[in-house]
PDB file of C-alpha atoms in Angstrom:
ATOM      1  CA  PRO A1001      11.121  -6.026  18.101  1.00  0.00           C
ATOM      2  CA  VAL A1002       8.031  -8.158  18.449  1.00  0.00           C
ATOM      3  CA  LYS A1003       7.426 -11.658  19.615  1.00  0.00           C
ATOM      4  CA  LEU A1004       4.009 -12.840  18.489  1.00  0.00           C
ATOM      5  CA  VAL A1005       2.544 -15.450  20.784  1.00  0.00           C
ATOM      6  CA  LEU A1006      -0.978 -16.483  19.989  1.00  0.00           C
ATOM      7  CA  GLY A1007      -3.401 -17.248  22.780  1.00  0.00           C
ATOM      8  CA  LYS A1008      -6.896 -18.679  22.761  1.00  0.00           C
ATOM      9  CA  ARG A1009      -8.792 -15.837  24.454  1.00  0.00           C
ATOM     10  CA  HIS A1010      -6.148 -13.611  25.944  1.00  0.00           C
ATOM     11  CA  CYS A1011      -2.814 -12.049  25.241  1.00  0.00           C
ATOM     12  CA  THR A1012       0.207 -12.318  27.472  1.00  0.00           C
ATOM     13  CA  ILE A1013       3.005  -9.772  27.457  1.00  0.00           C
ATOM     14  CA  ALA A1014       6.303 -11.368  26.413  1.00  0.00           C
ATOM     15  CA  PRO A1015       9.593  -9.503  27.086  1.00  0.00           C
ATOM     16  CA  THR A1016      12.207  -9.227  24.356  1.00  0.00           C
ATOM     17  CA  SER A1017      15.382 -11.294  24.749  1.00  0.00           C
ATOM     18  CA  ARG A1018      17.722  -8.850  22.975  1.00  0.00           C
ATOM     19  CA  ALA A1019      19.992  -6.470  24.865  1.00  0.00           C
ATOM     20  CA  ALA A1020      18.568  -3.066  25.640  1.00  0.00           C
ATOM     21  CA  GLY A1021      18.709  -0.800  22.601  1.00  0.00           C
ATOM     22  CA  SER A1022      20.442  -3.340  20.324  1.00  0.00           C
ATOM     23  CA  PRO A1023      18.873  -3.320  16.869  1.00  0.00           C
ATOM     24  CA  CYS A1024      17.502  -6.406  15.184  1.00  0.00           C
ATOM     25  CA  LYS A1025      18.375  -7.376  11.620  1.00  0.00           C
ATOM     26  CA  HIS A1026      15.683  -4.984  10.409  1.00  0.00           C
ATOM     27  CA  GLY A1027      17.372  -2.038  12.144  1.00  0.00           C
ATOM     28  CA  ILE A1028      14.631  -1.511  14.720  1.00  0.00           C
ATOM     29  CA  PRO A1029      16.064  -1.070  18.240  1.00  0.00           C
ATOM     30  CA  ALA A1030      14.886  -3.266  21.061  1.00  0.00           C
ATOM     31  CA  MET A1031      12.910  -1.682  23.851  1.00  0.00           C
ATOM     32  CA  PRO A1032      14.985  -1.188  27.023  1.00  0.00           C
ATOM     33  CA  HIS A1033      14.560  -3.786  29.702  1.00  0.00           C
ATOM     34  CA  GLY A1034      12.359  -2.664  32.551  1.00  0.00           C
ATOM     35  CA  PRO A1035       9.011  -3.296  34.215  1.00  0.00           C
ATOM     36  CA  GLN A1036       6.772  -5.297  31.919  1.00  0.00           C
ATOM     37  CA  ARG A1037       3.006  -5.463  32.154  1.00  0.00           C
ATOM     38  CA  ARG A1038       1.477  -8.935  32.118  1.00  0.00           C
ATOM     39  CA  GLU A1039      -2.061  -8.516  30.890  1.00  0.00           C
ATOM     40  CA  ARG A1040      -5.031 -10.539  29.713  1.00  0.00           C
ATOM     41  CA  HIS A1041      -7.459  -9.136  27.175  1.00  0.00           C
ATOM     42  CA  GLN A1042     -10.757 -10.950  26.925  1.00  0.00           C
ATOM     43  CA  HIS A1043     -12.564 -10.714  23.616  1.00  0.00           C
ATOM     44  CA  PRO A1044     -16.169 -11.720  22.970  1.00  0.00           C
ATOM     45  CA  TYR A1045     -15.496 -12.902  19.426  1.00  0.00           C
ATOM     46  CA  GLY A1046     -12.314 -14.842  20.107  1.00  0.00           C
ATOM     47  CA  ALA A1047      -9.921 -12.549  18.204  1.00  0.00           C
ATOM     48  CA  PHE A1048      -6.605 -12.654  19.983  1.00  0.00           C
ATOM     49  CA  ALA A1049      -2.908 -11.840  19.775  1.00  0.00           C
ATOM     50  CA  VAL A1050       0.159 -10.895  21.747  1.00  0.00           C
ATOM     51  CA  ARG A1051       2.650  -8.067  21.445  1.00  0.00           C
ATOM     52  CA  THR A1052       5.737  -7.013  23.346  1.00  0.00           C
ATOM     53  CA  VAL A1053       5.200  -3.740  25.206  1.00  0.00           C
ATOM     54  CA  LYS A1054       6.900  -1.789  27.961  1.00  0.00           C
ATOM     55  CA  SER A1055       4.935   0.010  30.614  1.00  0.00           C
ATOM     56  CA  THR A1056       6.724   3.350  30.184  1.00  0.00           C
ATOM     57  CA  GLN A1057       7.706   3.386  26.517  1.00  0.00           C
ATOM     58  CA  GLY A1058       5.926   2.439  23.311  1.00  0.00           C
ATOM     59  CA  TRP A1059       7.314   1.259  20.014  1.00  0.00           C
ATOM     60  CA  PRO A1060       9.978   3.326  18.236  1.00  0.00           C
ATOM     61  CA  HIS A1061       7.149   4.257  15.852  1.00  0.00           C
ATOM     62  CA  THR A1062       4.879   5.974  18.391  1.00  0.00           C
ATOM     63  CA  ARG A1063       1.282   5.403  17.352  1.00  0.00           C
ATOM     64  CA  ASP A1064      -0.238   8.044  19.628  1.00  0.00           C
ATOM     65  CA  ALA A1065       1.454  10.826  17.663  1.00  0.00           C
ATOM     66  CA  ASP A1066       0.248   9.583  14.291  1.00  0.00           C
ATOM     67  CA  PRO A1067      -2.735  10.988  12.365  1.00  0.00           C
ATOM     68  CA  PRO A1068      -6.085   9.210  12.795  1.00  0.00           C
ATOM     69  CA  PRO A1069      -5.509   5.553  11.863  1.00  0.00           C
ATOM     70  CA  THR A1070      -6.867   4.097   8.661  1.00  0.00           C
ATOM     71  CA  ILE A1071      -8.051   0.542   8.006  1.00  0.00           C
ATOM     72  CA  ALA A1072      -7.635  -1.445   4.802  1.00  0.00           C
ATOM     73  CA  VAL A1073      -9.237  -4.740   3.785  1.00  0.00           C
ATOM     74  CA  VAL A1074      -7.444  -7.315   1.625  1.00  0.00           C
ATOM     75  CA  ILE A1075      -9.544  -9.860  -0.309  1.00  0.00           C
ATOM     76  CA  PRO A1076      -7.771 -12.680  -2.197  1.00  0.00           C
ATOM     77  CA  SER A1077      -9.819 -13.620  -5.240  1.00  0.00           C
ATOM     78  CA  PHE A1078      -9.803 -16.973  -6.995  1.00  0.00           C
ATOM     79  CA  ARG A1079     -13.034 -18.557  -8.264  1.00  0.00           C
ATOM     80  CA  VAL A1080     -15.191 -16.356  -6.010  1.00  0.00           C
ATOM     81  CA  ARG A1081     -16.537 -13.975  -8.663  1.00  0.00           C
ATOM     82  CA  ARG A1082     -20.188 -14.250  -7.663  1.00  0.00           C
ATOM     83  CA  HIS A1083     -19.454 -13.457  -4.006  1.00  0.00           C
ATOM     84  CA  LEU A1084     -17.258 -10.383  -4.394  1.00  0.00           C
ATOM     85  CA  LEU A1085     -19.769  -7.613  -5.100  1.00  0.00           C
ATOM     86  CA  PRO A1086     -22.079  -8.492  -2.153  1.00  0.00           C
ATOM     87  CA  LEU A1087     -19.018  -8.819   0.102  1.00  0.00           C
ATOM     88  CA  ILE A1088     -17.666  -5.395  -0.860  1.00  0.00           C
ATOM     89  CA  ALA A1089     -21.104  -3.816  -0.419  1.00  0.00           C
ATOM     90  CA  ARG A1090     -21.253  -5.039   3.190  1.00  0.00           C
ATOM     91  CA  ILE A1091     -17.918  -3.508   4.230  1.00  0.00           C
ATOM     92  CA  GLY A1092     -18.621  -0.535   6.475  1.00  0.00           C
ATOM     93  CA  PRO A1093     -17.367   3.056   6.354  1.00  0.00           C
ATOM     94  CA  GLU A1094     -14.700   2.399   8.988  1.00  0.00           C
ATOM     95  CA  VAL A1095     -12.628   0.869   6.152  1.00  0.00           C
ATOM     96  CA  SER A1096     -10.704   3.356   3.997  1.00  0.00           C
ATOM     97  CA  SER A1097      -9.501   1.069   1.200  1.00  0.00           C
ATOM     98  CA  ILE A1098     -10.462  -2.326  -0.196  1.00  0.00           C
ATOM     99  CA  TYR A1099      -7.847  -4.327  -2.115  1.00  0.00           C
ATOM    100  CA  VAL A1100      -9.094  -7.187  -4.275  1.00  0.00           C
ATOM    101  CA  ILE A1101      -6.236  -9.391  -5.475  1.00  0.00           C
ATOM    102  CA  ASP A1102      -7.128 -11.297  -8.638  1.00  0.00           C
ATOM    103  CA  ASP A1103      -4.873 -14.329  -8.262  1.00  0.00           C
ATOM    104  CA  CYS A1104      -4.949 -15.188 -11.978  1.00  0.00           C
ATOM    105  CA  CYS A1105      -8.608 -16.079 -11.514  1.00  0.00           C
ATOM    106  CA  PRO A1106     -10.028 -18.047 -14.477  1.00  0.00           C
ATOM    107  CA  GLU A1107     -13.387 -16.338 -13.903  1.00  0.00           C
ATOM    108  CA  GLY A1108     -11.900 -12.882 -14.438  1.00  0.00           C
ATOM    109  CA  SER A1109     -13.087 -11.764 -11.017  1.00  0.00           C
ATOM    110  CA  GLY A1110     -10.840  -8.700 -10.911  1.00  0.00           C
ATOM    111  CA  THR A1111     -12.046  -7.351 -14.226  1.00  0.00           C
ATOM    112  CA  HIS A1112     -15.627  -8.124 -13.218  1.00  0.00           C
ATOM    113  CA  VAL A1113     -15.305  -6.120 -10.004  1.00  0.00           C
ATOM    114  CA  GLN A1114     -13.607  -3.221 -11.781  1.00  0.00           C
ATOM    115  CA  GLY A1115     -16.443  -2.969 -14.266  1.00  0.00           C
ATOM    116  CA  SER A1116     -19.327  -3.501 -11.849  1.00  0.00           C
ATOM    117  CA  CYS A1117     -18.366  -1.777  -8.598  1.00  0.00           C
ATOM    118  CA  ASP A1118     -18.291   1.996  -8.191  1.00  0.00           C
ATOM    119  CA  ASP A1119     -17.028   1.991  -4.587  1.00  0.00           C
ATOM    120  CA  PRO A1120     -14.254   4.638  -4.535  1.00  0.00           C
ATOM    121  CA  ARG A1121     -12.352   2.615  -1.911  1.00  0.00           C
ATOM    122  CA  LEU A1122     -11.810  -0.275  -4.327  1.00  0.00           C
ATOM    123  CA  LYS A1123      -8.395  -1.118  -5.773  1.00  0.00           C
ATOM    124  CA  VAL A1124      -7.917  -4.243  -7.889  1.00  0.00           C
ATOM    125  CA  LEU A1125      -4.495  -5.869  -8.242  1.00  0.00           C
ATOM    126  CA  PHE A1126      -3.719  -8.643 -10.730  1.00  0.00           C
ATOM    127  CA  HIS A1127      -1.316 -11.587 -10.542  1.00  0.00           C
ATOM    128  CA  PRO A1128      -0.036 -12.793 -13.933  1.00  0.00           C
ATOM    129  CA  ALA A1129       0.317 -16.286 -12.420  1.00  0.00           C
ATOM    130  CA  ASN A1130      -1.499 -17.979  -9.569  1.00  0.00           C
ATOM    131  CA  GLN A1131       0.376 -17.562  -6.280  1.00  0.00           C
ATOM    132  CA  GLY A1132      -2.156 -19.056  -3.888  1.00  0.00           C
ATOM    133  CA  VAL A1133      -3.881 -17.389  -0.957  1.00  0.00           C
ATOM    134  CA  GLY A1134      -0.614 -16.625   0.828  1.00  0.00           C
ATOM    135  CA  GLY A1135       0.844 -14.851  -2.192  1.00  0.00           C
ATOM    136  CA  ALA A1136      -2.346 -12.863  -2.707  1.00  0.00           C
ATOM    137  CA  VAL A1137      -2.400 -11.791   0.937  1.00  0.00           C
ATOM    138  CA  LEU A1138       1.233 -10.645   0.771  1.00  0.00           C
ATOM    139  CA  THR A1139       0.460  -8.590  -2.335  1.00  0.00           C
ATOM    140  CA  GLY A1140      -2.435  -6.947  -0.521  1.00  0.00           C
ATOM    141  CA  TYR A1141      -0.379  -6.353   2.631  1.00  0.00           C
ATOM    142  CA  LYS A1142       2.374  -4.658   0.651  1.00  0.00           C
ATOM    143  CA  ALA A1143      -0.027  -2.435  -1.293  1.00  0.00           C
ATOM    144  CA  ALA A1144      -1.918  -1.397   1.839  1.00  0.00           C
ATOM    145  CA  SER A1145       1.231  -0.724   3.864  1.00  0.00           C
ATOM    146  CA  ASP A1146       2.803   1.206   0.979  1.00  0.00           C
ATOM    147  CA  ASP A1147      -0.343   3.346   0.878  1.00  0.00           C
ATOM    148  CA  GLY A1148       0.117   4.130   4.561  1.00  0.00           C
ATOM    149  CA  HIS A1149      -2.798   2.259   6.110  1.00  0.00           C
ATOM    150  CA  ASP A1150      -2.312   1.464   9.782  1.00  0.00           C
ATOM    151  CA  VAL A1151      -4.276  -1.794  10.135  1.00  0.00           C
ATOM    152  CA  ILE A1152      -4.863  -4.390   7.429  1.00  0.00           C
ATOM    153  CA  VAL A1153      -7.744  -6.875   7.685  1.00  0.00           C
ATOM    154  CA  LYS A1154      -7.893 -10.001   5.564  1.00  0.00           C
ATOM    155  CA  LEU A1155     -11.283 -11.316   4.422  1.00  0.00           C
ATOM    156  CA  ASP A1156     -11.918 -14.403   2.302  1.00  0.00           C
ATOM    157  CA  GLY A1157     -13.601 -13.742  -1.011  1.00  0.00           C
ATOM    158  CA  ASP A1158     -16.345 -16.322  -0.481  1.00  0.00           C
ATOM    159  CA  GLY A1159     -18.288 -13.985   1.817  1.00  0.00           C
ATOM    160  CA  GLN A1160     -18.340 -16.344   4.820  1.00  0.00           C
ATOM    161  CA  MET A1161     -16.601 -13.822   7.100  1.00  0.00           C
ATOM    162  CA  ASP A1162     -18.887 -11.225   8.655  1.00  0.00           C
ATOM    163  CA  SER A1163     -17.445  -7.799   7.823  1.00  0.00           C
ATOM    164  CA  ALA A1164     -19.492  -6.307  10.681  1.00  0.00           C
ATOM    165  CA  LEU A1165     -16.913  -7.858  13.046  1.00  0.00           C
ATOM    166  CA  ILE A1166     -13.991  -5.904  11.578  1.00  0.00           C
ATOM    167  CA  ARG A1167     -14.057  -3.374  14.398  1.00  0.00           C
ATOM    168  CA  TYR A1168     -13.591  -6.133  16.982  1.00  0.00           C
ATOM    169  CA  PHE A1169     -10.444  -7.321  15.221  1.00  0.00           C
ATOM    170  CA  VAL A1170      -9.065  -3.815  14.766  1.00  0.00           C
ATOM    171  CA  ASP A1171      -9.854  -2.450  18.222  1.00  0.00           C
ATOM    172  CA  PRO A1172      -7.082  -4.289  20.185  1.00  0.00           C
ATOM    173  CA  ILE A1173      -4.524  -3.128  17.610  1.00  0.00           C
ATOM    174  CA  LEU A1174      -5.609   0.510  17.729  1.00  0.00           C
ATOM    175  CA  LYS A1175      -5.496   0.362  21.539  1.00  0.00           C
ATOM    176  CA  ASN A1176      -1.886  -0.918  21.440  1.00  0.00           C
ATOM    177  CA  GLN A1177      -2.957  -4.202  23.039  1.00  0.00           C
ATOM    178  CA  ALA A1178      -1.951  -6.345  20.058  1.00  0.00           C
ATOM    179  CA  ASP A1179      -0.178  -6.258  16.715  1.00  0.00           C
ATOM    180  CA  TYR A1180      -2.042  -9.205  15.214  1.00  0.00           C
ATOM    181  CA  THR A1181      -5.532 -10.549  15.852  1.00  0.00           C
ATOM    182  CA  LYS A1182      -7.054 -13.802  14.676  1.00  0.00           C
ATOM    183  CA  GLY A1183     -10.537 -15.243  14.719  1.00  0.00           C
ATOM    184  CA  ASN A1184     -11.544 -18.387  16.575  1.00  0.00           C
ATOM    185  CA  ARG A1185     -14.690 -20.126  15.361  1.00  0.00           C
ATOM    186  CA  PHE A1186     -14.582 -22.485  18.341  1.00  0.00           C
ATOM    187  CA  PHE A1187     -14.937 -19.711  20.914  1.00  0.00           C
ATOM    188  CA  ASP A1188     -18.724 -20.091  20.927  1.00  0.00           C
ATOM    189  CA  LEU A1189     -19.514 -23.800  20.925  1.00  0.00           C
ATOM    190  CA  GLU A1190     -23.085 -23.135  19.811  1.00  0.00           C
ATOM    191  CA  ASN A1191     -21.751 -22.038  16.409  1.00  0.00           C
ATOM    192  CA  LEU A1192     -20.215 -25.472  15.846  1.00  0.00           C
ATOM    193  CA  SER A1193     -23.630 -26.917  15.067  1.00  0.00           C
ATOM    194  CA  ALA A1194     -23.545 -25.102  11.720  1.00  0.00           C
ATOM    195  CA  MET A1195     -20.193 -26.675  10.799  1.00  0.00           C
ATOM    196  CA  PRO A1196     -20.055 -30.213   9.321  1.00  0.00           C
ATOM    197  CA  ARG A1197     -18.699 -32.744  11.801  1.00  0.00           C
ATOM    198  CA  VAL A1198     -15.937 -33.804   9.434  1.00  0.00           C
ATOM    199  CA  ARG A1199     -14.772 -30.198   9.268  1.00  0.00           C
ATOM    200  CA  VAL A1200     -14.869 -29.823  13.052  1.00  0.00           C
ATOM    201  CA  PHE A1201     -12.806 -33.001  13.430  1.00  0.00           C
ATOM    202  CA  GLY A1202     -10.326 -31.866  10.770  1.00  0.00           C
ATOM    203  CA  ASN A1203      -9.875 -28.472  12.424  1.00  0.00           C
ATOM    204  CA  ALA A1204      -9.305 -30.145  15.795  1.00  0.00           C
ATOM    205  CA  ILE A1205      -6.552 -32.333  14.293  1.00  0.00           C
ATOM    206  CA  LEU A1206      -4.927 -29.333  12.584  1.00  0.00           C
ATOM    207  CA  SER A1207      -5.067 -27.393  15.841  1.00  0.00           C
ATOM    208  CA  LEU A1208      -3.276 -30.220  17.628  1.00  0.00           C
ATOM    209  CA  LEU A1209      -0.594 -30.391  14.926  1.00  0.00           C
ATOM    210  CA  ALA A1210      -0.138 -26.598  15.106  1.00  0.00           C
ATOM    211  CA  LYS A1211       0.328 -26.815  18.870  1.00  0.00           C
ATOM    212  CA  LEU A1212       2.877 -29.610  18.547  1.00  0.00           C
ATOM    213  CA  SER A1213       4.881 -27.912  15.808  1.00  0.00           C
ATOM    214  CA  SER A1214       4.829 -24.357  17.186  1.00  0.00           C
ATOM    215  CA  GLY A1215       4.809 -24.918  20.947  1.00  0.00           C
ATOM    216  CA  TYR A1216       1.934 -22.427  21.321  1.00  0.00           C
ATOM    217  CA  TRP A1217      -0.458 -24.654  23.237  1.00  0.00           C
ATOM    218  CA  SER A1218      -3.096 -21.951  23.603  1.00  0.00           C
ATOM    219  CA  LEU A1219      -3.420 -21.570  19.808  1.00  0.00           C
ATOM    220  CA  PHE A1220      -6.686 -22.823  18.358  1.00  0.00           C
ATOM    221  CA  ASP A1221      -8.433 -22.821  14.981  1.00  0.00           C
ATOM    222  CA  PRO A1222      -5.244 -22.257  12.943  1.00  0.00           C
ATOM    223  CA  THR A1223      -7.140 -22.537   9.648  1.00  0.00           C
ATOM    224  CA  ASN A1224      -9.263 -19.472  10.419  1.00  0.00           C
ATOM    225  CA  GLY A1225      -8.229 -16.771   7.941  1.00  0.00           C
ATOM    226  CA  TYR A1226     -10.106 -13.851   9.494  1.00  0.00           C
ATOM    227  CA  THR A1227      -7.165 -11.755  10.692  1.00  0.00           C
ATOM    228  CA  ALA A1228      -5.939  -8.202  11.215  1.00  0.00           C
ATOM    229  CA  ILE A1229      -2.337  -6.984  11.390  1.00  0.00           C
ATOM    230  CA  HIS A1230      -0.584  -3.724  12.157  1.00  0.00           C
ATOM    231  CA  ARG A1231       1.308  -2.187   9.255  1.00  0.00           C
ATOM    232  CA  ASP A1232       4.638  -2.171  11.128  1.00  0.00           C
ATOM    233  CA  VAL A1233       4.462  -5.937  11.601  1.00  0.00           C
ATOM    234  CA  ALA A1234       3.280  -6.598   8.035  1.00  0.00           C
ATOM    235  CA  ARG A1235       6.337  -4.747   6.717  1.00  0.00           C
ATOM    236  CA  LEU A1236       8.597  -7.337   8.347  1.00  0.00           C
ATOM    237  CA  LEU A1237       7.205 -10.050   6.067  1.00  0.00           C
ATOM    238  CA  PRO A1238       9.301 -11.283   3.087  1.00  0.00           C
ATOM    239  CA  PHE A1239       7.376  -9.535   0.315  1.00  0.00           C
ATOM    240  CA  GLU A1240      10.187 -10.184  -2.194  1.00  0.00           C
ATOM    241  CA  LYS A1241       9.562 -13.939  -1.901  1.00  0.00           C
TER     242      LYS A1241
END
């Protein structure tokens, strides 16, 4: 039902290739063929994404009829114990739930947060074995989507991602302009002065490799983990793996 095509500073509408009304393997029908809008959405902070839309019909799950949307934040936690409490304290009231995933952290970060933080939005989940950042994010996505949250934002546990920017990542999704948004640290070249040159060079090489392997030539900063995703897209991920 959705073809995600990442773009550097805009999103381009991409029509579905399936026959009108034919369901995909997930049982979600395709949108009928018809006039498609080709749009560009500029974003001052470089968060970007693409979704398939039709000008006269929304998704099968119509967002406009839903209750007021809720936002959840997922924070993978591994050896970031000292950063977690300040990070949680900075997350604004626009966020309804905060999921900290203790990825078998040797510092006991999950237990530390449980015992030291009285934020009622906090939920701590524990992995019995380390699954890496990807596994921790999937655990958080599943918990947040099961709890009915509409948009899920992922923040790193080291506190380097400014939680004040959450609304800029969420806004295109709530406006039906995108299903997935991603940060781009290279959008403002002045910010590169704070990044070590070796890291800038490494990110440039990884960006090139991502372009070559994916074919998405407008994709940049693939290692940036500041992202937001709509629940309906997150549910298509292979949680059982």
